[in-house]
Amino acid sequence: VKLQEIDRPDYIDLPSYKDYTEDWIDYQAEVLVMEEPSVKHYNLMKMDAVSMLIPEIFTNQYLRDYWYSEYLKAHIENNGLPNSLPYIKHFEASCSTAIFESVIKEYLASVRDQRTDHEVKIYKSENAFKLEAHIFNPEDLLTNEKRPAIVIFHGGGWNSGNASWSFEKARHFKDLGMIAIAAQYRLCNLQDITATESMSDARDLIIWMRLNSDSLNIDPDKIVAYGWSAGAHLVSSAAIFKESIPEKAINSIPDAMILISPAVSLPKGRGWEGWKFNVFGATTTVSSANPVEHVRKGLPPTIILQGRDDTVTPLEGVQAFHDQMLANGNHCELFIYDGVGHLFTPNTMPDNGQPQPDKEVQRKAYDQADAFLKKFG
């Protein structure tokens, strides 16, 4: 790689420049991280490396500021504000290009504006990486009152998304009188985080809610877990692959589950090796984390909302999970919606990208979920 070709602002509009340069920065960052072993979360170590590399790679200030702003936005999006504060300060101290100062300022304002209507607490910190619980309280909540709670886990294939994806649903349940928590969890990164860590975060958040139920005004025996797609895998896993604190009689099993287009029957076998490695790494088997293979009696009441033509979490696997729930004596309701696929995307469109839900079908499904909650008090 000829660094002088990267360090040229007149090349920035070439079709391949950005991909080429990003790959080079990523490669150099990975080498730096590999040479500096640490227990720190890989994403933090990578941003530390990027912070050092960009001034070395680019003599041009415009390119320095452009590339750091790009990495900073992506880092905030995937890792949250608490894990981004040092890098925000670094950018503010080093950037001298007005357009990128403005871009980051506006982006941060939008991120912070999303957080103004609720409380945010750190529920877990591991390897210097902080995880947030975004808590939406009903406006009529009294000081010592205990309310049912719902914790929401976003989808995104275990490797994308953030808690803000759940804010709209959290506000909905808050308006129904529940304490609603939008969950942040660690995302797969092909390095130190797999879906196993995501599963651990989901369990730990539910346990944290019970441990802190008094200060959170939560009824610890009325905690619903809600998730879609990969998030629904985390919800069902918190119940099926439970963790507990026996001396406090607390565990990670929610008191009810709402699963939307759920990844409860994971793909295995020939053709899925790459997916398996990306999501679970080299040492975890799919079977060990596959909800459908571990259903047992005593699981919480569950509702599943599923498109008949789902190509991402196909009906066949979801039906098998539902049947196993019933066979083990659990309460499980399955609602199948015709004409739609994953997350209620019409079957005339690809359903394996950004969801494009049929609004009427989605409304019916969401109403069914609300009715389920009311039925169980």
CSV table of C-alpha atoms in Angstrom, one decimal:
chain,number,residue,atom,x,y,z
A,1,VAL,CA,0.0,0.0,0.0
A,2,LYS,CA,1.4,3.4,-1.0
A,3,LEU,CA,0.4,5.6,1.9
A,4,GLN,CA,0.7,8.7,-0.3
A,5,GLU,CA,-2.2,7.5,-2.3
A,6,ILE,CA,-4.4,7.2,0.8
A,7,ASP,CA,-3.3,10.6,2.0
A,8,ARG,CA,-4.8,12.5,-0.9
A,9,PRO,CA,-8.1,14.4,-0.5
A,10,ASP,CA,-8.5,14.6,-4.2
A,11,TYR,CA,-8.9,10.8,-4.3
A,12,ILE,CA,-11.8,10.8,-1.7
A,13,ASP,CA,-14.5,10.7,-4.4
A,14,LEU,CA,-13.0,7.8,-6.3
A,15,PRO,CA,-15.5,4.9,-6.0
A,16,SER,CA,-13.1,2.5,-4.3
A,17,TYR,CA,-11.2,5.0,-2.2
A,18,LYS,CA,-13.2,4.7,1.0
A,19,ASP,CA,-13.5,0.9,1.0
A,20,TYR,CA,-9.8,0.6,0.3
A,21,THR,CA,-8.7,3.1,2.9
A,22,GLU,CA,-11.1,1.7,5.6
A,23,ASP,CA,-9.8,-1.8,5.0
A,24,TRP,CA,-6.2,-0.5,5.4
A,25,ILE,CA,-7.0,1.3,8.6
A,26,ASP,CA,-8.8,-1.7,9.9
A,27,TYR,CA,-5.9,-4.0,9.1
A,28,GLN,CA,-3.4,-1.7,10.8
A,29,ALA,CA,-5.6,-1.4,13.8
A,30,GLU,CA,-5.9,-5.2,14.1
A,31,VAL,CA,-2.2,-5.5,13.9
A,32,LEU,CA,-1.7,-3.0,16.7
A,33,VAL,CA,-4.4,-4.6,18.9
A,34,MET,CA,-2.8,-8.1,18.4
A,35,GLU,CA,0.6,-6.7,19.5
A,36,GLU,CA,-0.9,-5.2,22.6
A,37,PRO,CA,-2.7,-8.0,24.4
A,38,SER,CA,-5.3,-6.8,26.9
A,39,VAL,CA,-8.5,-7.9,28.6
A,40,LYS,CA,-10.1,-4.7,27.4
A,41,HIS,CA,-13.1,-5.1,25.1
A,42,TYR,CA,-11.8,-5.4,21.5
A,43,ASN,CA,-14.0,-2.6,20.2
A,44,LEU,CA,-12.4,-0.2,22.7
A,45,MET,CA,-8.9,-1.4,21.9
A,46,LYS,CA,-9.6,-0.9,18.2
A,47,MET,CA,-10.7,2.7,18.7
A,48,ASP,CA,-7.6,3.3,20.8
A,49,ALA,CA,-5.5,2.0,17.9
A,50,VAL,CA,-7.5,4.0,15.4
A,51,SER,CA,-6.9,7.1,17.5
A,52,MET,CA,-3.1,6.5,17.2
A,53,LEU,CA,-3.1,5.5,13.6
A,54,ILE,CA,-5.0,8.2,11.9
A,55,PRO,CA,-2.5,11.0,12.6
A,56,GLU,CA,0.3,8.6,11.5
A,57,ILE,CA,-1.4,7.6,8.2
A,58,PHE,CA,-2.7,11.0,7.2
A,59,THR,CA,-0.7,14.3,7.0
A,60,ASN,CA,-3.7,16.0,5.5
A,61,GLN,CA,-5.9,17.5,8.2
A,62,TYR,CA,-9.1,17.2,6.2
A,63,LEU,CA,-8.6,13.4,5.8
A,64,ARG,CA,-7.6,13.0,9.5
A,65,ASP,CA,-10.8,14.7,10.6
A,66,TYR,CA,-13.0,12.9,8.0
A,67,TRP,CA,-11.7,9.4,8.9
A,68,TYR,CA,-11.9,10.0,12.7
A,69,SER,CA,-15.4,11.3,12.4
A,70,GLU,CA,-16.5,8.2,10.4
A,71,TYR,CA,-15.0,5.8,12.9
A,72,LEU,CA,-16.4,7.8,15.8
A,73,LYS,CA,-20.0,7.8,14.5
A,74,ALA,CA,-19.8,4.0,13.9
A,75,HIS,CA,-18.3,3.4,17.4
A,76,ILE,CA,-21.1,5.4,19.1
A,77,GLU,CA,-23.8,3.7,17.1
A,78,ASN,CA,-22.6,0.2,18.0
A,79,ASN,CA,-21.1,0.7,21.5
A,80,GLY,CA,-23.1,3.5,23.1
A,81,LEU,CA,-22.1,6.9,24.6
A,82,PRO,CA,-20.4,5.7,27.8
A,83,ASN,CA,-18.0,3.6,25.8
A,84,SER,CA,-17.3,6.5,23.4
A,85,LEU,CA,-16.6,9.5,25.8
A,86,PRO,CA,-12.7,9.4,25.5
A,87,TYR,CA,-13.0,9.2,21.7
A,88,ILE,CA,-15.4,12.1,21.6
A,89,LYS,CA,-13.0,14.2,23.7
A,90,HIS,CA,-10.1,13.2,21.4
A,91,PHE,CA,-12.1,14.3,18.3
A,92,GLU,CA,-13.1,17.6,19.9
A,93,ALA,CA,-9.5,18.3,20.8
A,94,SER,CA,-8.0,17.3,17.4
A,95,CYS,CA,-10.6,18.3,14.8
A,96,SER,CA,-10.1,21.6,13.0
A,97,THR,CA,-12.3,21.0,9.9
A,98,ALA,CA,-15.6,22.9,10.4
A,99,ILE,CA,-17.7,20.5,8.4
A,100,PHE,CA,-16.8,17.5,10.4
A,101,GLU,CA,-17.0,19.4,13.7
A,102,SER,CA,-20.6,20.2,12.7
A,103,VAL,CA,-21.3,16.6,11.6
A,104,ILE,CA,-20.3,15.2,14.9
A,105,LYS,CA,-21.9,18.0,16.9
A,106,GLU,CA,-25.3,17.3,15.2
A,107,TYR,CA,-24.9,13.6,15.5
A,108,LEU,CA,-24.2,13.8,19.2
A,109,ALA,CA,-27.1,16.2,19.7
A,110,SER,CA,-29.5,13.7,18.1
A,111,VAL,CA,-28.1,10.8,20.2
A,112,ARG,CA,-28.4,12.8,23.4
A,113,ASP,CA,-31.8,14.1,22.5
A,114,GLN,CA,-33.1,10.5,22.3
A,115,ARG,CA,-32.1,10.1,25.9
A,116,THR,CA,-33.9,13.1,27.4
A,117,ASP,CA,-37.2,11.4,28.2
A,118,HIS,CA,-35.9,8.5,30.3
A,119,GLU,CA,-33.4,7.4,32.9
A,120,VAL,CA,-30.2,5.6,31.9
A,121,LYS,CA,-28.3,3.2,34.3
A,122,ILE,CA,-25.3,1.0,33.8
A,123,TYR,CA,-26.3,-2.5,34.6
A,124,LYS,CA,-23.1,-4.2,33.8
A,125,SER,CA,-19.4,-3.5,33.1
A,126,GLU,CA,-17.1,-6.1,31.7
A,127,ASN,CA,-13.6,-5.6,30.3
A,128,ALA,CA,-14.0,-1.8,30.6
A,129,PHE,CA,-17.2,-2.0,28.4
A,130,LYS,CA,-20.3,-0.5,30.0
A,131,LEU,CA,-23.8,-1.7,29.2
A,132,GLU,CA,-26.9,0.5,29.6
A,133,ALA,CA,-30.4,0.0,30.7
A,134,HIS,CA,-32.7,2.7,29.3
A,135,ILE,CA,-35.6,3.0,31.8
A,136,PHE,CA,-38.9,4.5,30.8
A,137,ASN,CA,-41.1,5.1,33.8
A,138,PRO,CA,-44.9,5.8,33.7
A,139,GLU,CA,-45.7,9.4,34.4
A,140,ASP,CA,-48.0,8.5,37.3
A,141,LEU,CA,-45.5,6.2,39.0
A,142,LEU,CA,-45.5,6.8,42.8
A,143,THR,CA,-42.4,6.8,45.0
A,144,ASN,CA,-42.8,3.4,46.6
A,145,GLU,CA,-45.1,1.8,44.0
A,146,LYS,CA,-44.2,-1.5,42.4
A,147,ARG,CA,-45.2,-1.9,38.7
A,148,PRO,CA,-44.9,-4.8,36.2
A,149,ALA,CA,-41.9,-4.3,34.0
A,150,ILE,CA,-40.9,-5.2,30.4
A,151,VAL,CA,-37.4,-5.5,29.1
A,152,ILE,CA,-36.9,-5.2,25.3
A,153,PHE,CA,-34.1,-6.8,23.3
A,154,HIS,CA,-33.6,-5.5,19.8
A,155,GLY,CA,-32.9,-7.7,16.8
A,156,GLY,CA,-30.1,-7.3,14.2
A,157,GLY,CA,-28.5,-10.7,13.8
A,158,TRP,CA,-26.5,-10.4,17.1
A,159,ASN,CA,-24.0,-8.1,15.4
A,160,SER,CA,-25.9,-4.8,14.8
A,161,GLY,CA,-28.3,-2.5,16.4
A,162,ASN,CA,-28.5,-0.6,19.7
A,163,ALA,CA,-31.0,0.1,22.5
A,164,SER,CA,-32.5,3.1,20.7
A,165,TRP,CA,-34.1,0.6,18.3
A,166,SER,CA,-36.4,-0.4,21.2
A,167,PHE,CA,-37.3,3.1,22.4
A,168,GLU,CA,-40.6,3.3,20.5
A,169,LYS,CA,-41.8,0.1,22.0
A,170,ALA,CA,-40.6,1.0,25.4
A,171,ARG,CA,-42.6,4.3,25.2
A,172,HIS,CA,-45.6,2.3,24.2
A,173,PHE,CA,-45.4,0.0,27.2
A,174,LYS,CA,-44.6,2.9,29.5
A,175,ASP,CA,-47.9,4.5,28.3
A,176,LEU,CA,-49.7,1.3,29.3
A,177,GLY,CA,-48.4,1.7,32.8
A,178,MET,CA,-45.4,-0.6,32.8
A,179,ILE,CA,-41.8,0.2,33.6
A,180,ALA,CA,-40.1,-0.4,30.3
A,181,ILE,CA,-36.4,-1.0,29.8
A,182,ALA,CA,-34.7,-0.9,26.4
A,183,ALA,CA,-31.6,-3.1,26.7
A,184,GLN,CA,-28.1,-2.7,25.4
A,185,TYR,CA,-26.1,-5.9,25.0
A,186,ARG,CA,-22.7,-6.7,23.5
A,187,LEU,CA,-22.7,-7.4,19.8
A,188,CYS,CA,-20.7,-10.0,17.9
A,189,ASN,CA,-17.5,-8.6,16.5
A,190,LEU,CA,-15.6,-11.6,15.1
A,191,GLN,CA,-13.0,-11.1,17.9
A,192,ASP,CA,-13.9,-11.4,21.6
A,193,ILE,CA,-17.7,-11.2,21.5
A,194,THR,CA,-20.0,-13.9,20.3
A,195,ALA,CA,-23.7,-14.5,20.8
A,196,THR,CA,-22.7,-16.3,24.0
A,197,GLU,CA,-21.8,-13.0,25.5
A,198,SER,CA,-25.0,-11.4,24.2
A,199,MET,CA,-26.9,-14.2,26.0
A,200,SER,CA,-25.0,-13.6,29.2
A,201,ASP,CA,-25.9,-9.9,29.1
A,202,ALA,CA,-29.6,-10.7,28.7
A,203,ARG,CA,-29.6,-13.0,31.7
A,204,ASP,CA,-27.6,-10.5,33.7
A,205,LEU,CA,-30.0,-7.6,32.9
A,206,ILE,CA,-33.0,-9.6,34.1
A,207,ILE,CA,-31.2,-10.6,37.3
A,208,TRP,CA,-30.1,-6.9,37.8
A,209,MET,CA,-33.8,-5.8,37.5
A,210,ARG,CA,-34.7,-8.3,40.2
A,211,LEU,CA,-31.8,-7.4,42.5
A,212,ASN,CA,-32.7,-3.7,42.1
A,213,SER,CA,-36.4,-4.0,42.0
A,214,ASP,CA,-37.0,-1.8,45.0
A,215,SER,CA,-35.1,1.2,43.6
A,216,LEU,CA,-36.5,0.6,40.1
A,217,ASN,CA,-40.1,0.3,41.4
A,218,ILE,CA,-40.4,-3.1,39.7
A,219,ASP,CA,-42.5,-6.0,40.8
A,220,PRO,CA,-39.8,-8.7,40.6
A,221,ASP,CA,-42.5,-11.4,39.9
A,222,LYS,CA,-43.9,-9.5,36.9
A,223,ILE,CA,-41.0,-9.1,34.5
A,224,VAL,CA,-41.8,-9.6,30.8
A,225,ALA,CA,-39.0,-10.1,28.3
A,226,TYR,CA,-39.8,-8.9,24.7
A,227,GLY,CA,-37.6,-9.5,21.7
A,228,TRP,CA,-37.6,-9.7,18.0
A,229,SER,CA,-35.4,-11.9,15.7
A,230,ALA,CA,-32.0,-12.3,17.4
A,231,GLY,CA,-33.4,-10.4,20.4
A,232,ALA,CA,-36.1,-13.0,20.8
A,233,HIS,CA,-33.3,-15.6,20.9
A,234,LEU,CA,-31.8,-13.7,23.8
A,235,VAL,CA,-35.2,-13.6,25.6
A,236,SER,CA,-35.9,-17.3,25.2
A,237,SER,CA,-32.3,-18.1,26.2
A,238,ALA,CA,-32.6,-16.1,29.4
A,239,ALA,CA,-35.4,-18.5,30.4
A,240,ILE,CA,-34.0,-21.8,28.9
A,241,PHE,CA,-30.3,-21.3,29.8
A,242,LYS,CA,-31.0,-19.7,33.1
A,243,GLU,CA,-28.6,-18.3,35.6
A,244,SER,CA,-29.5,-17.8,39.3
A,245,ILE,CA,-28.5,-16.4,42.6
A,246,PRO,CA,-29.8,-19.2,44.9
A,247,GLU,CA,-29.1,-17.4,48.2
A,248,LYS,CA,-31.3,-14.5,47.0
A,249,ALA,CA,-33.9,-16.8,45.2
A,250,ILE,CA,-33.3,-14.8,42.1
A,251,ASN,CA,-32.9,-16.1,38.5
A,252,SER,CA,-32.9,-14.8,34.9
A,253,ILE,CA,-36.2,-16.4,33.9
A,254,PRO,CA,-38.7,-13.8,32.9
A,255,ASP,CA,-42.3,-14.1,34.0
A,256,ALA,CA,-43.6,-14.0,30.5
A,257,MET,CA,-42.1,-13.8,27.0
A,258,ILE,CA,-43.2,-12.0,23.8
A,259,LEU,CA,-41.3,-13.3,20.8
A,260,ILE,CA,-41.6,-11.7,17.4
A,261,SER,CA,-40.1,-13.5,14.3
A,262,PRO,CA,-38.0,-15.3,16.8
A,263,ALA,CA,-34.6,-17.0,16.2
A,264,VAL,CA,-35.6,-19.9,18.4
A,265,SER,CA,-34.5,-22.6,16.0
A,266,LEU,CA,-31.0,-21.8,14.8
A,267,PRO,CA,-29.6,-23.1,11.5
A,268,LYS,CA,-27.0,-25.8,11.6
A,269,GLY,CA,-25.1,-28.1,9.3
A,270,ARG,CA,-23.8,-27.8,5.8
A,271,GLY,CA,-23.8,-24.4,4.3
A,272,TRP,CA,-24.1,-22.6,7.7
A,273,GLU,CA,-20.5,-23.0,8.8
A,274,GLY,CA,-19.7,-19.4,8.1
A,275,TRP,CA,-22.7,-18.1,9.9
A,276,LYS,CA,-22.0,-20.3,12.9
A,277,PHE,CA,-18.4,-19.1,13.2
A,278,ASN,CA,-19.4,-15.4,12.8
A,279,VAL,CA,-22.1,-15.7,15.5
A,280,PHE,CA,-20.8,-18.3,17.9
A,281,GLY,CA,-17.1,-18.5,17.2
A,282,ALA,CA,-15.0,-21.7,17.0
A,283,THR,CA,-15.7,-23.2,20.4
A,284,THR,CA,-19.5,-23.0,21.0
A,285,THR,CA,-21.8,-25.5,19.2
A,286,VAL,CA,-25.1,-24.2,17.8
A,287,SER,CA,-26.9,-27.0,19.7
A,288,SER,CA,-25.6,-25.7,23.0
A,289,ALA,CA,-27.3,-22.3,22.4
A,290,ASN,CA,-30.3,-23.5,20.4
A,291,PRO,CA,-33.6,-22.8,22.3
A,292,VAL,CA,-35.6,-25.4,20.4
A,293,GLU,CA,-33.3,-28.2,21.5
A,294,HIS,CA,-33.6,-27.4,25.3
A,295,VAL,CA,-37.3,-26.6,25.9
A,296,ARG,CA,-38.4,-28.0,29.3
A,297,LYS,CA,-41.4,-27.8,31.5
A,298,GLY,CA,-41.7,-24.8,33.8
A,299,LEU,CA,-41.0,-22.1,31.2
A,300,PRO,CA,-43.0,-18.8,31.4
A,301,PRO,CA,-46.1,-18.1,29.4
A,302,THR,CA,-45.2,-17.1,25.9
A,303,ILE,CA,-46.7,-15.5,22.8
A,304,ILE,CA,-45.1,-15.9,19.4
A,305,LEU,CA,-46.0,-13.5,16.5
A,306,GLN,CA,-44.7,-14.9,13.2
A,307,GLY,CA,-45.0,-14.3,9.4
A,308,ARG,CA,-46.0,-17.4,7.5
A,309,ASP,CA,-43.4,-16.6,4.7
A,310,ASP,CA,-40.5,-15.7,6.9
A,311,THR,CA,-37.2,-16.6,5.2
A,312,VAL,CA,-34.9,-15.4,8.1
A,313,THR,CA,-36.5,-17.3,11.0
A,314,PRO,CA,-38.7,-19.8,9.1
A,315,LEU,CA,-42.1,-20.9,10.4
A,316,GLU,CA,-41.0,-24.5,10.4
A,317,GLY,CA,-38.5,-23.9,13.2
A,318,VAL,CA,-40.8,-21.5,15.1
A,319,GLN,CA,-43.6,-24.1,14.9
A,320,ALA,CA,-41.2,-26.8,16.3
A,321,PHE,CA,-40.4,-24.5,19.3
A,322,HIS,CA,-44.1,-23.8,19.9
A,323,ASP,CA,-44.9,-27.6,19.7
A,324,GLN,CA,-42.1,-28.4,22.1
A,325,MET,CA,-43.4,-25.7,24.6
A,326,LEU,CA,-46.8,-27.3,24.5
A,327,ALA,CA,-45.5,-30.9,24.7
A,328,ASN,CA,-43.6,-29.8,27.9
A,329,GLY,CA,-46.8,-28.4,29.5
A,330,ASN,CA,-45.9,-24.7,29.0
A,331,HIS,CA,-48.4,-22.1,27.9
A,332,CYS,CA,-47.5,-20.9,24.4
A,333,GLU,CA,-49.6,-19.1,21.8
A,334,LEU,CA,-48.5,-18.9,18.2
A,335,PHE,CA,-50.1,-16.4,15.8
A,336,ILE,CA,-49.2,-16.8,12.2
A,337,TYR,CA,-49.8,-13.9,9.8
A,338,ASP,CA,-50.4,-14.6,6.1
A,339,GLY,CA,-48.8,-12.7,3.3
A,340,VAL,CA,-45.8,-11.5,5.3
A,341,GLY,CA,-42.3,-12.7,6.1
A,342,HIS,CA,-39.7,-11.6,8.7
A,343,LEU,CA,-40.9,-8.9,11.0
A,344,PHE,CA,-44.1,-8.6,9.0
A,345,THR,CA,-42.4,-7.6,5.7
A,346,PRO,CA,-44.8,-8.3,2.8
A,347,ASN,CA,-43.8,-11.5,1.0
A,348,THR,CA,-43.6,-9.5,-2.3
A,349,MET,CA,-40.4,-8.0,-0.9
A,350,PRO,CA,-37.1,-9.4,0.4
A,351,ASP,CA,-37.4,-9.9,4.1
A,352,ASN,CA,-33.7,-10.3,5.0
A,353,GLY,CA,-32.8,-6.7,5.1
A,354,GLN,CA,-34.2,-3.6,6.7
A,355,PRO,CA,-37.7,-4.5,7.9
A,356,GLN,CA,-40.5,-3.0,5.8
A,357,PRO,CA,-43.5,-4.1,7.9
A,358,ASP,CA,-47.0,-4.2,6.6
A,359,LYS,CA,-48.4,-1.6,9.1
A,360,GLU,CA,-51.9,-3.3,9.4
A,361,VAL,CA,-50.4,-6.7,10.1
A,362,GLN,CA,-47.9,-5.2,12.5
A,363,ARG,CA,-50.7,-3.4,14.3
A,364,LYS,CA,-52.7,-6.6,14.7
A,365,ALA,CA,-49.7,-8.4,16.0
A,366,TYR,CA,-48.8,-5.7,18.5
A,367,ASP,CA,-52.4,-5.6,19.7
A,368,GLN,CA,-52.3,-9.4,20.2
A,369,ALA,CA,-49.2,-8.9,22.4
A,370,ASP,CA,-50.9,-6.3,24.5
A,371,ALA,CA,-53.9,-8.5,24.9
A,372,PHE,CA,-51.6,-11.3,26.0
A,373,LEU,CA,-50.1,-9.1,28.8
A,374,LYS,CA,-53.5,-8.0,30.0
A,375,LYS,CA,-54.7,-11.7,30.1
A,376,PHE,CA,-51.8,-12.5,32.5
A,377,GLY,CA,-52.3,-9.5,34.6
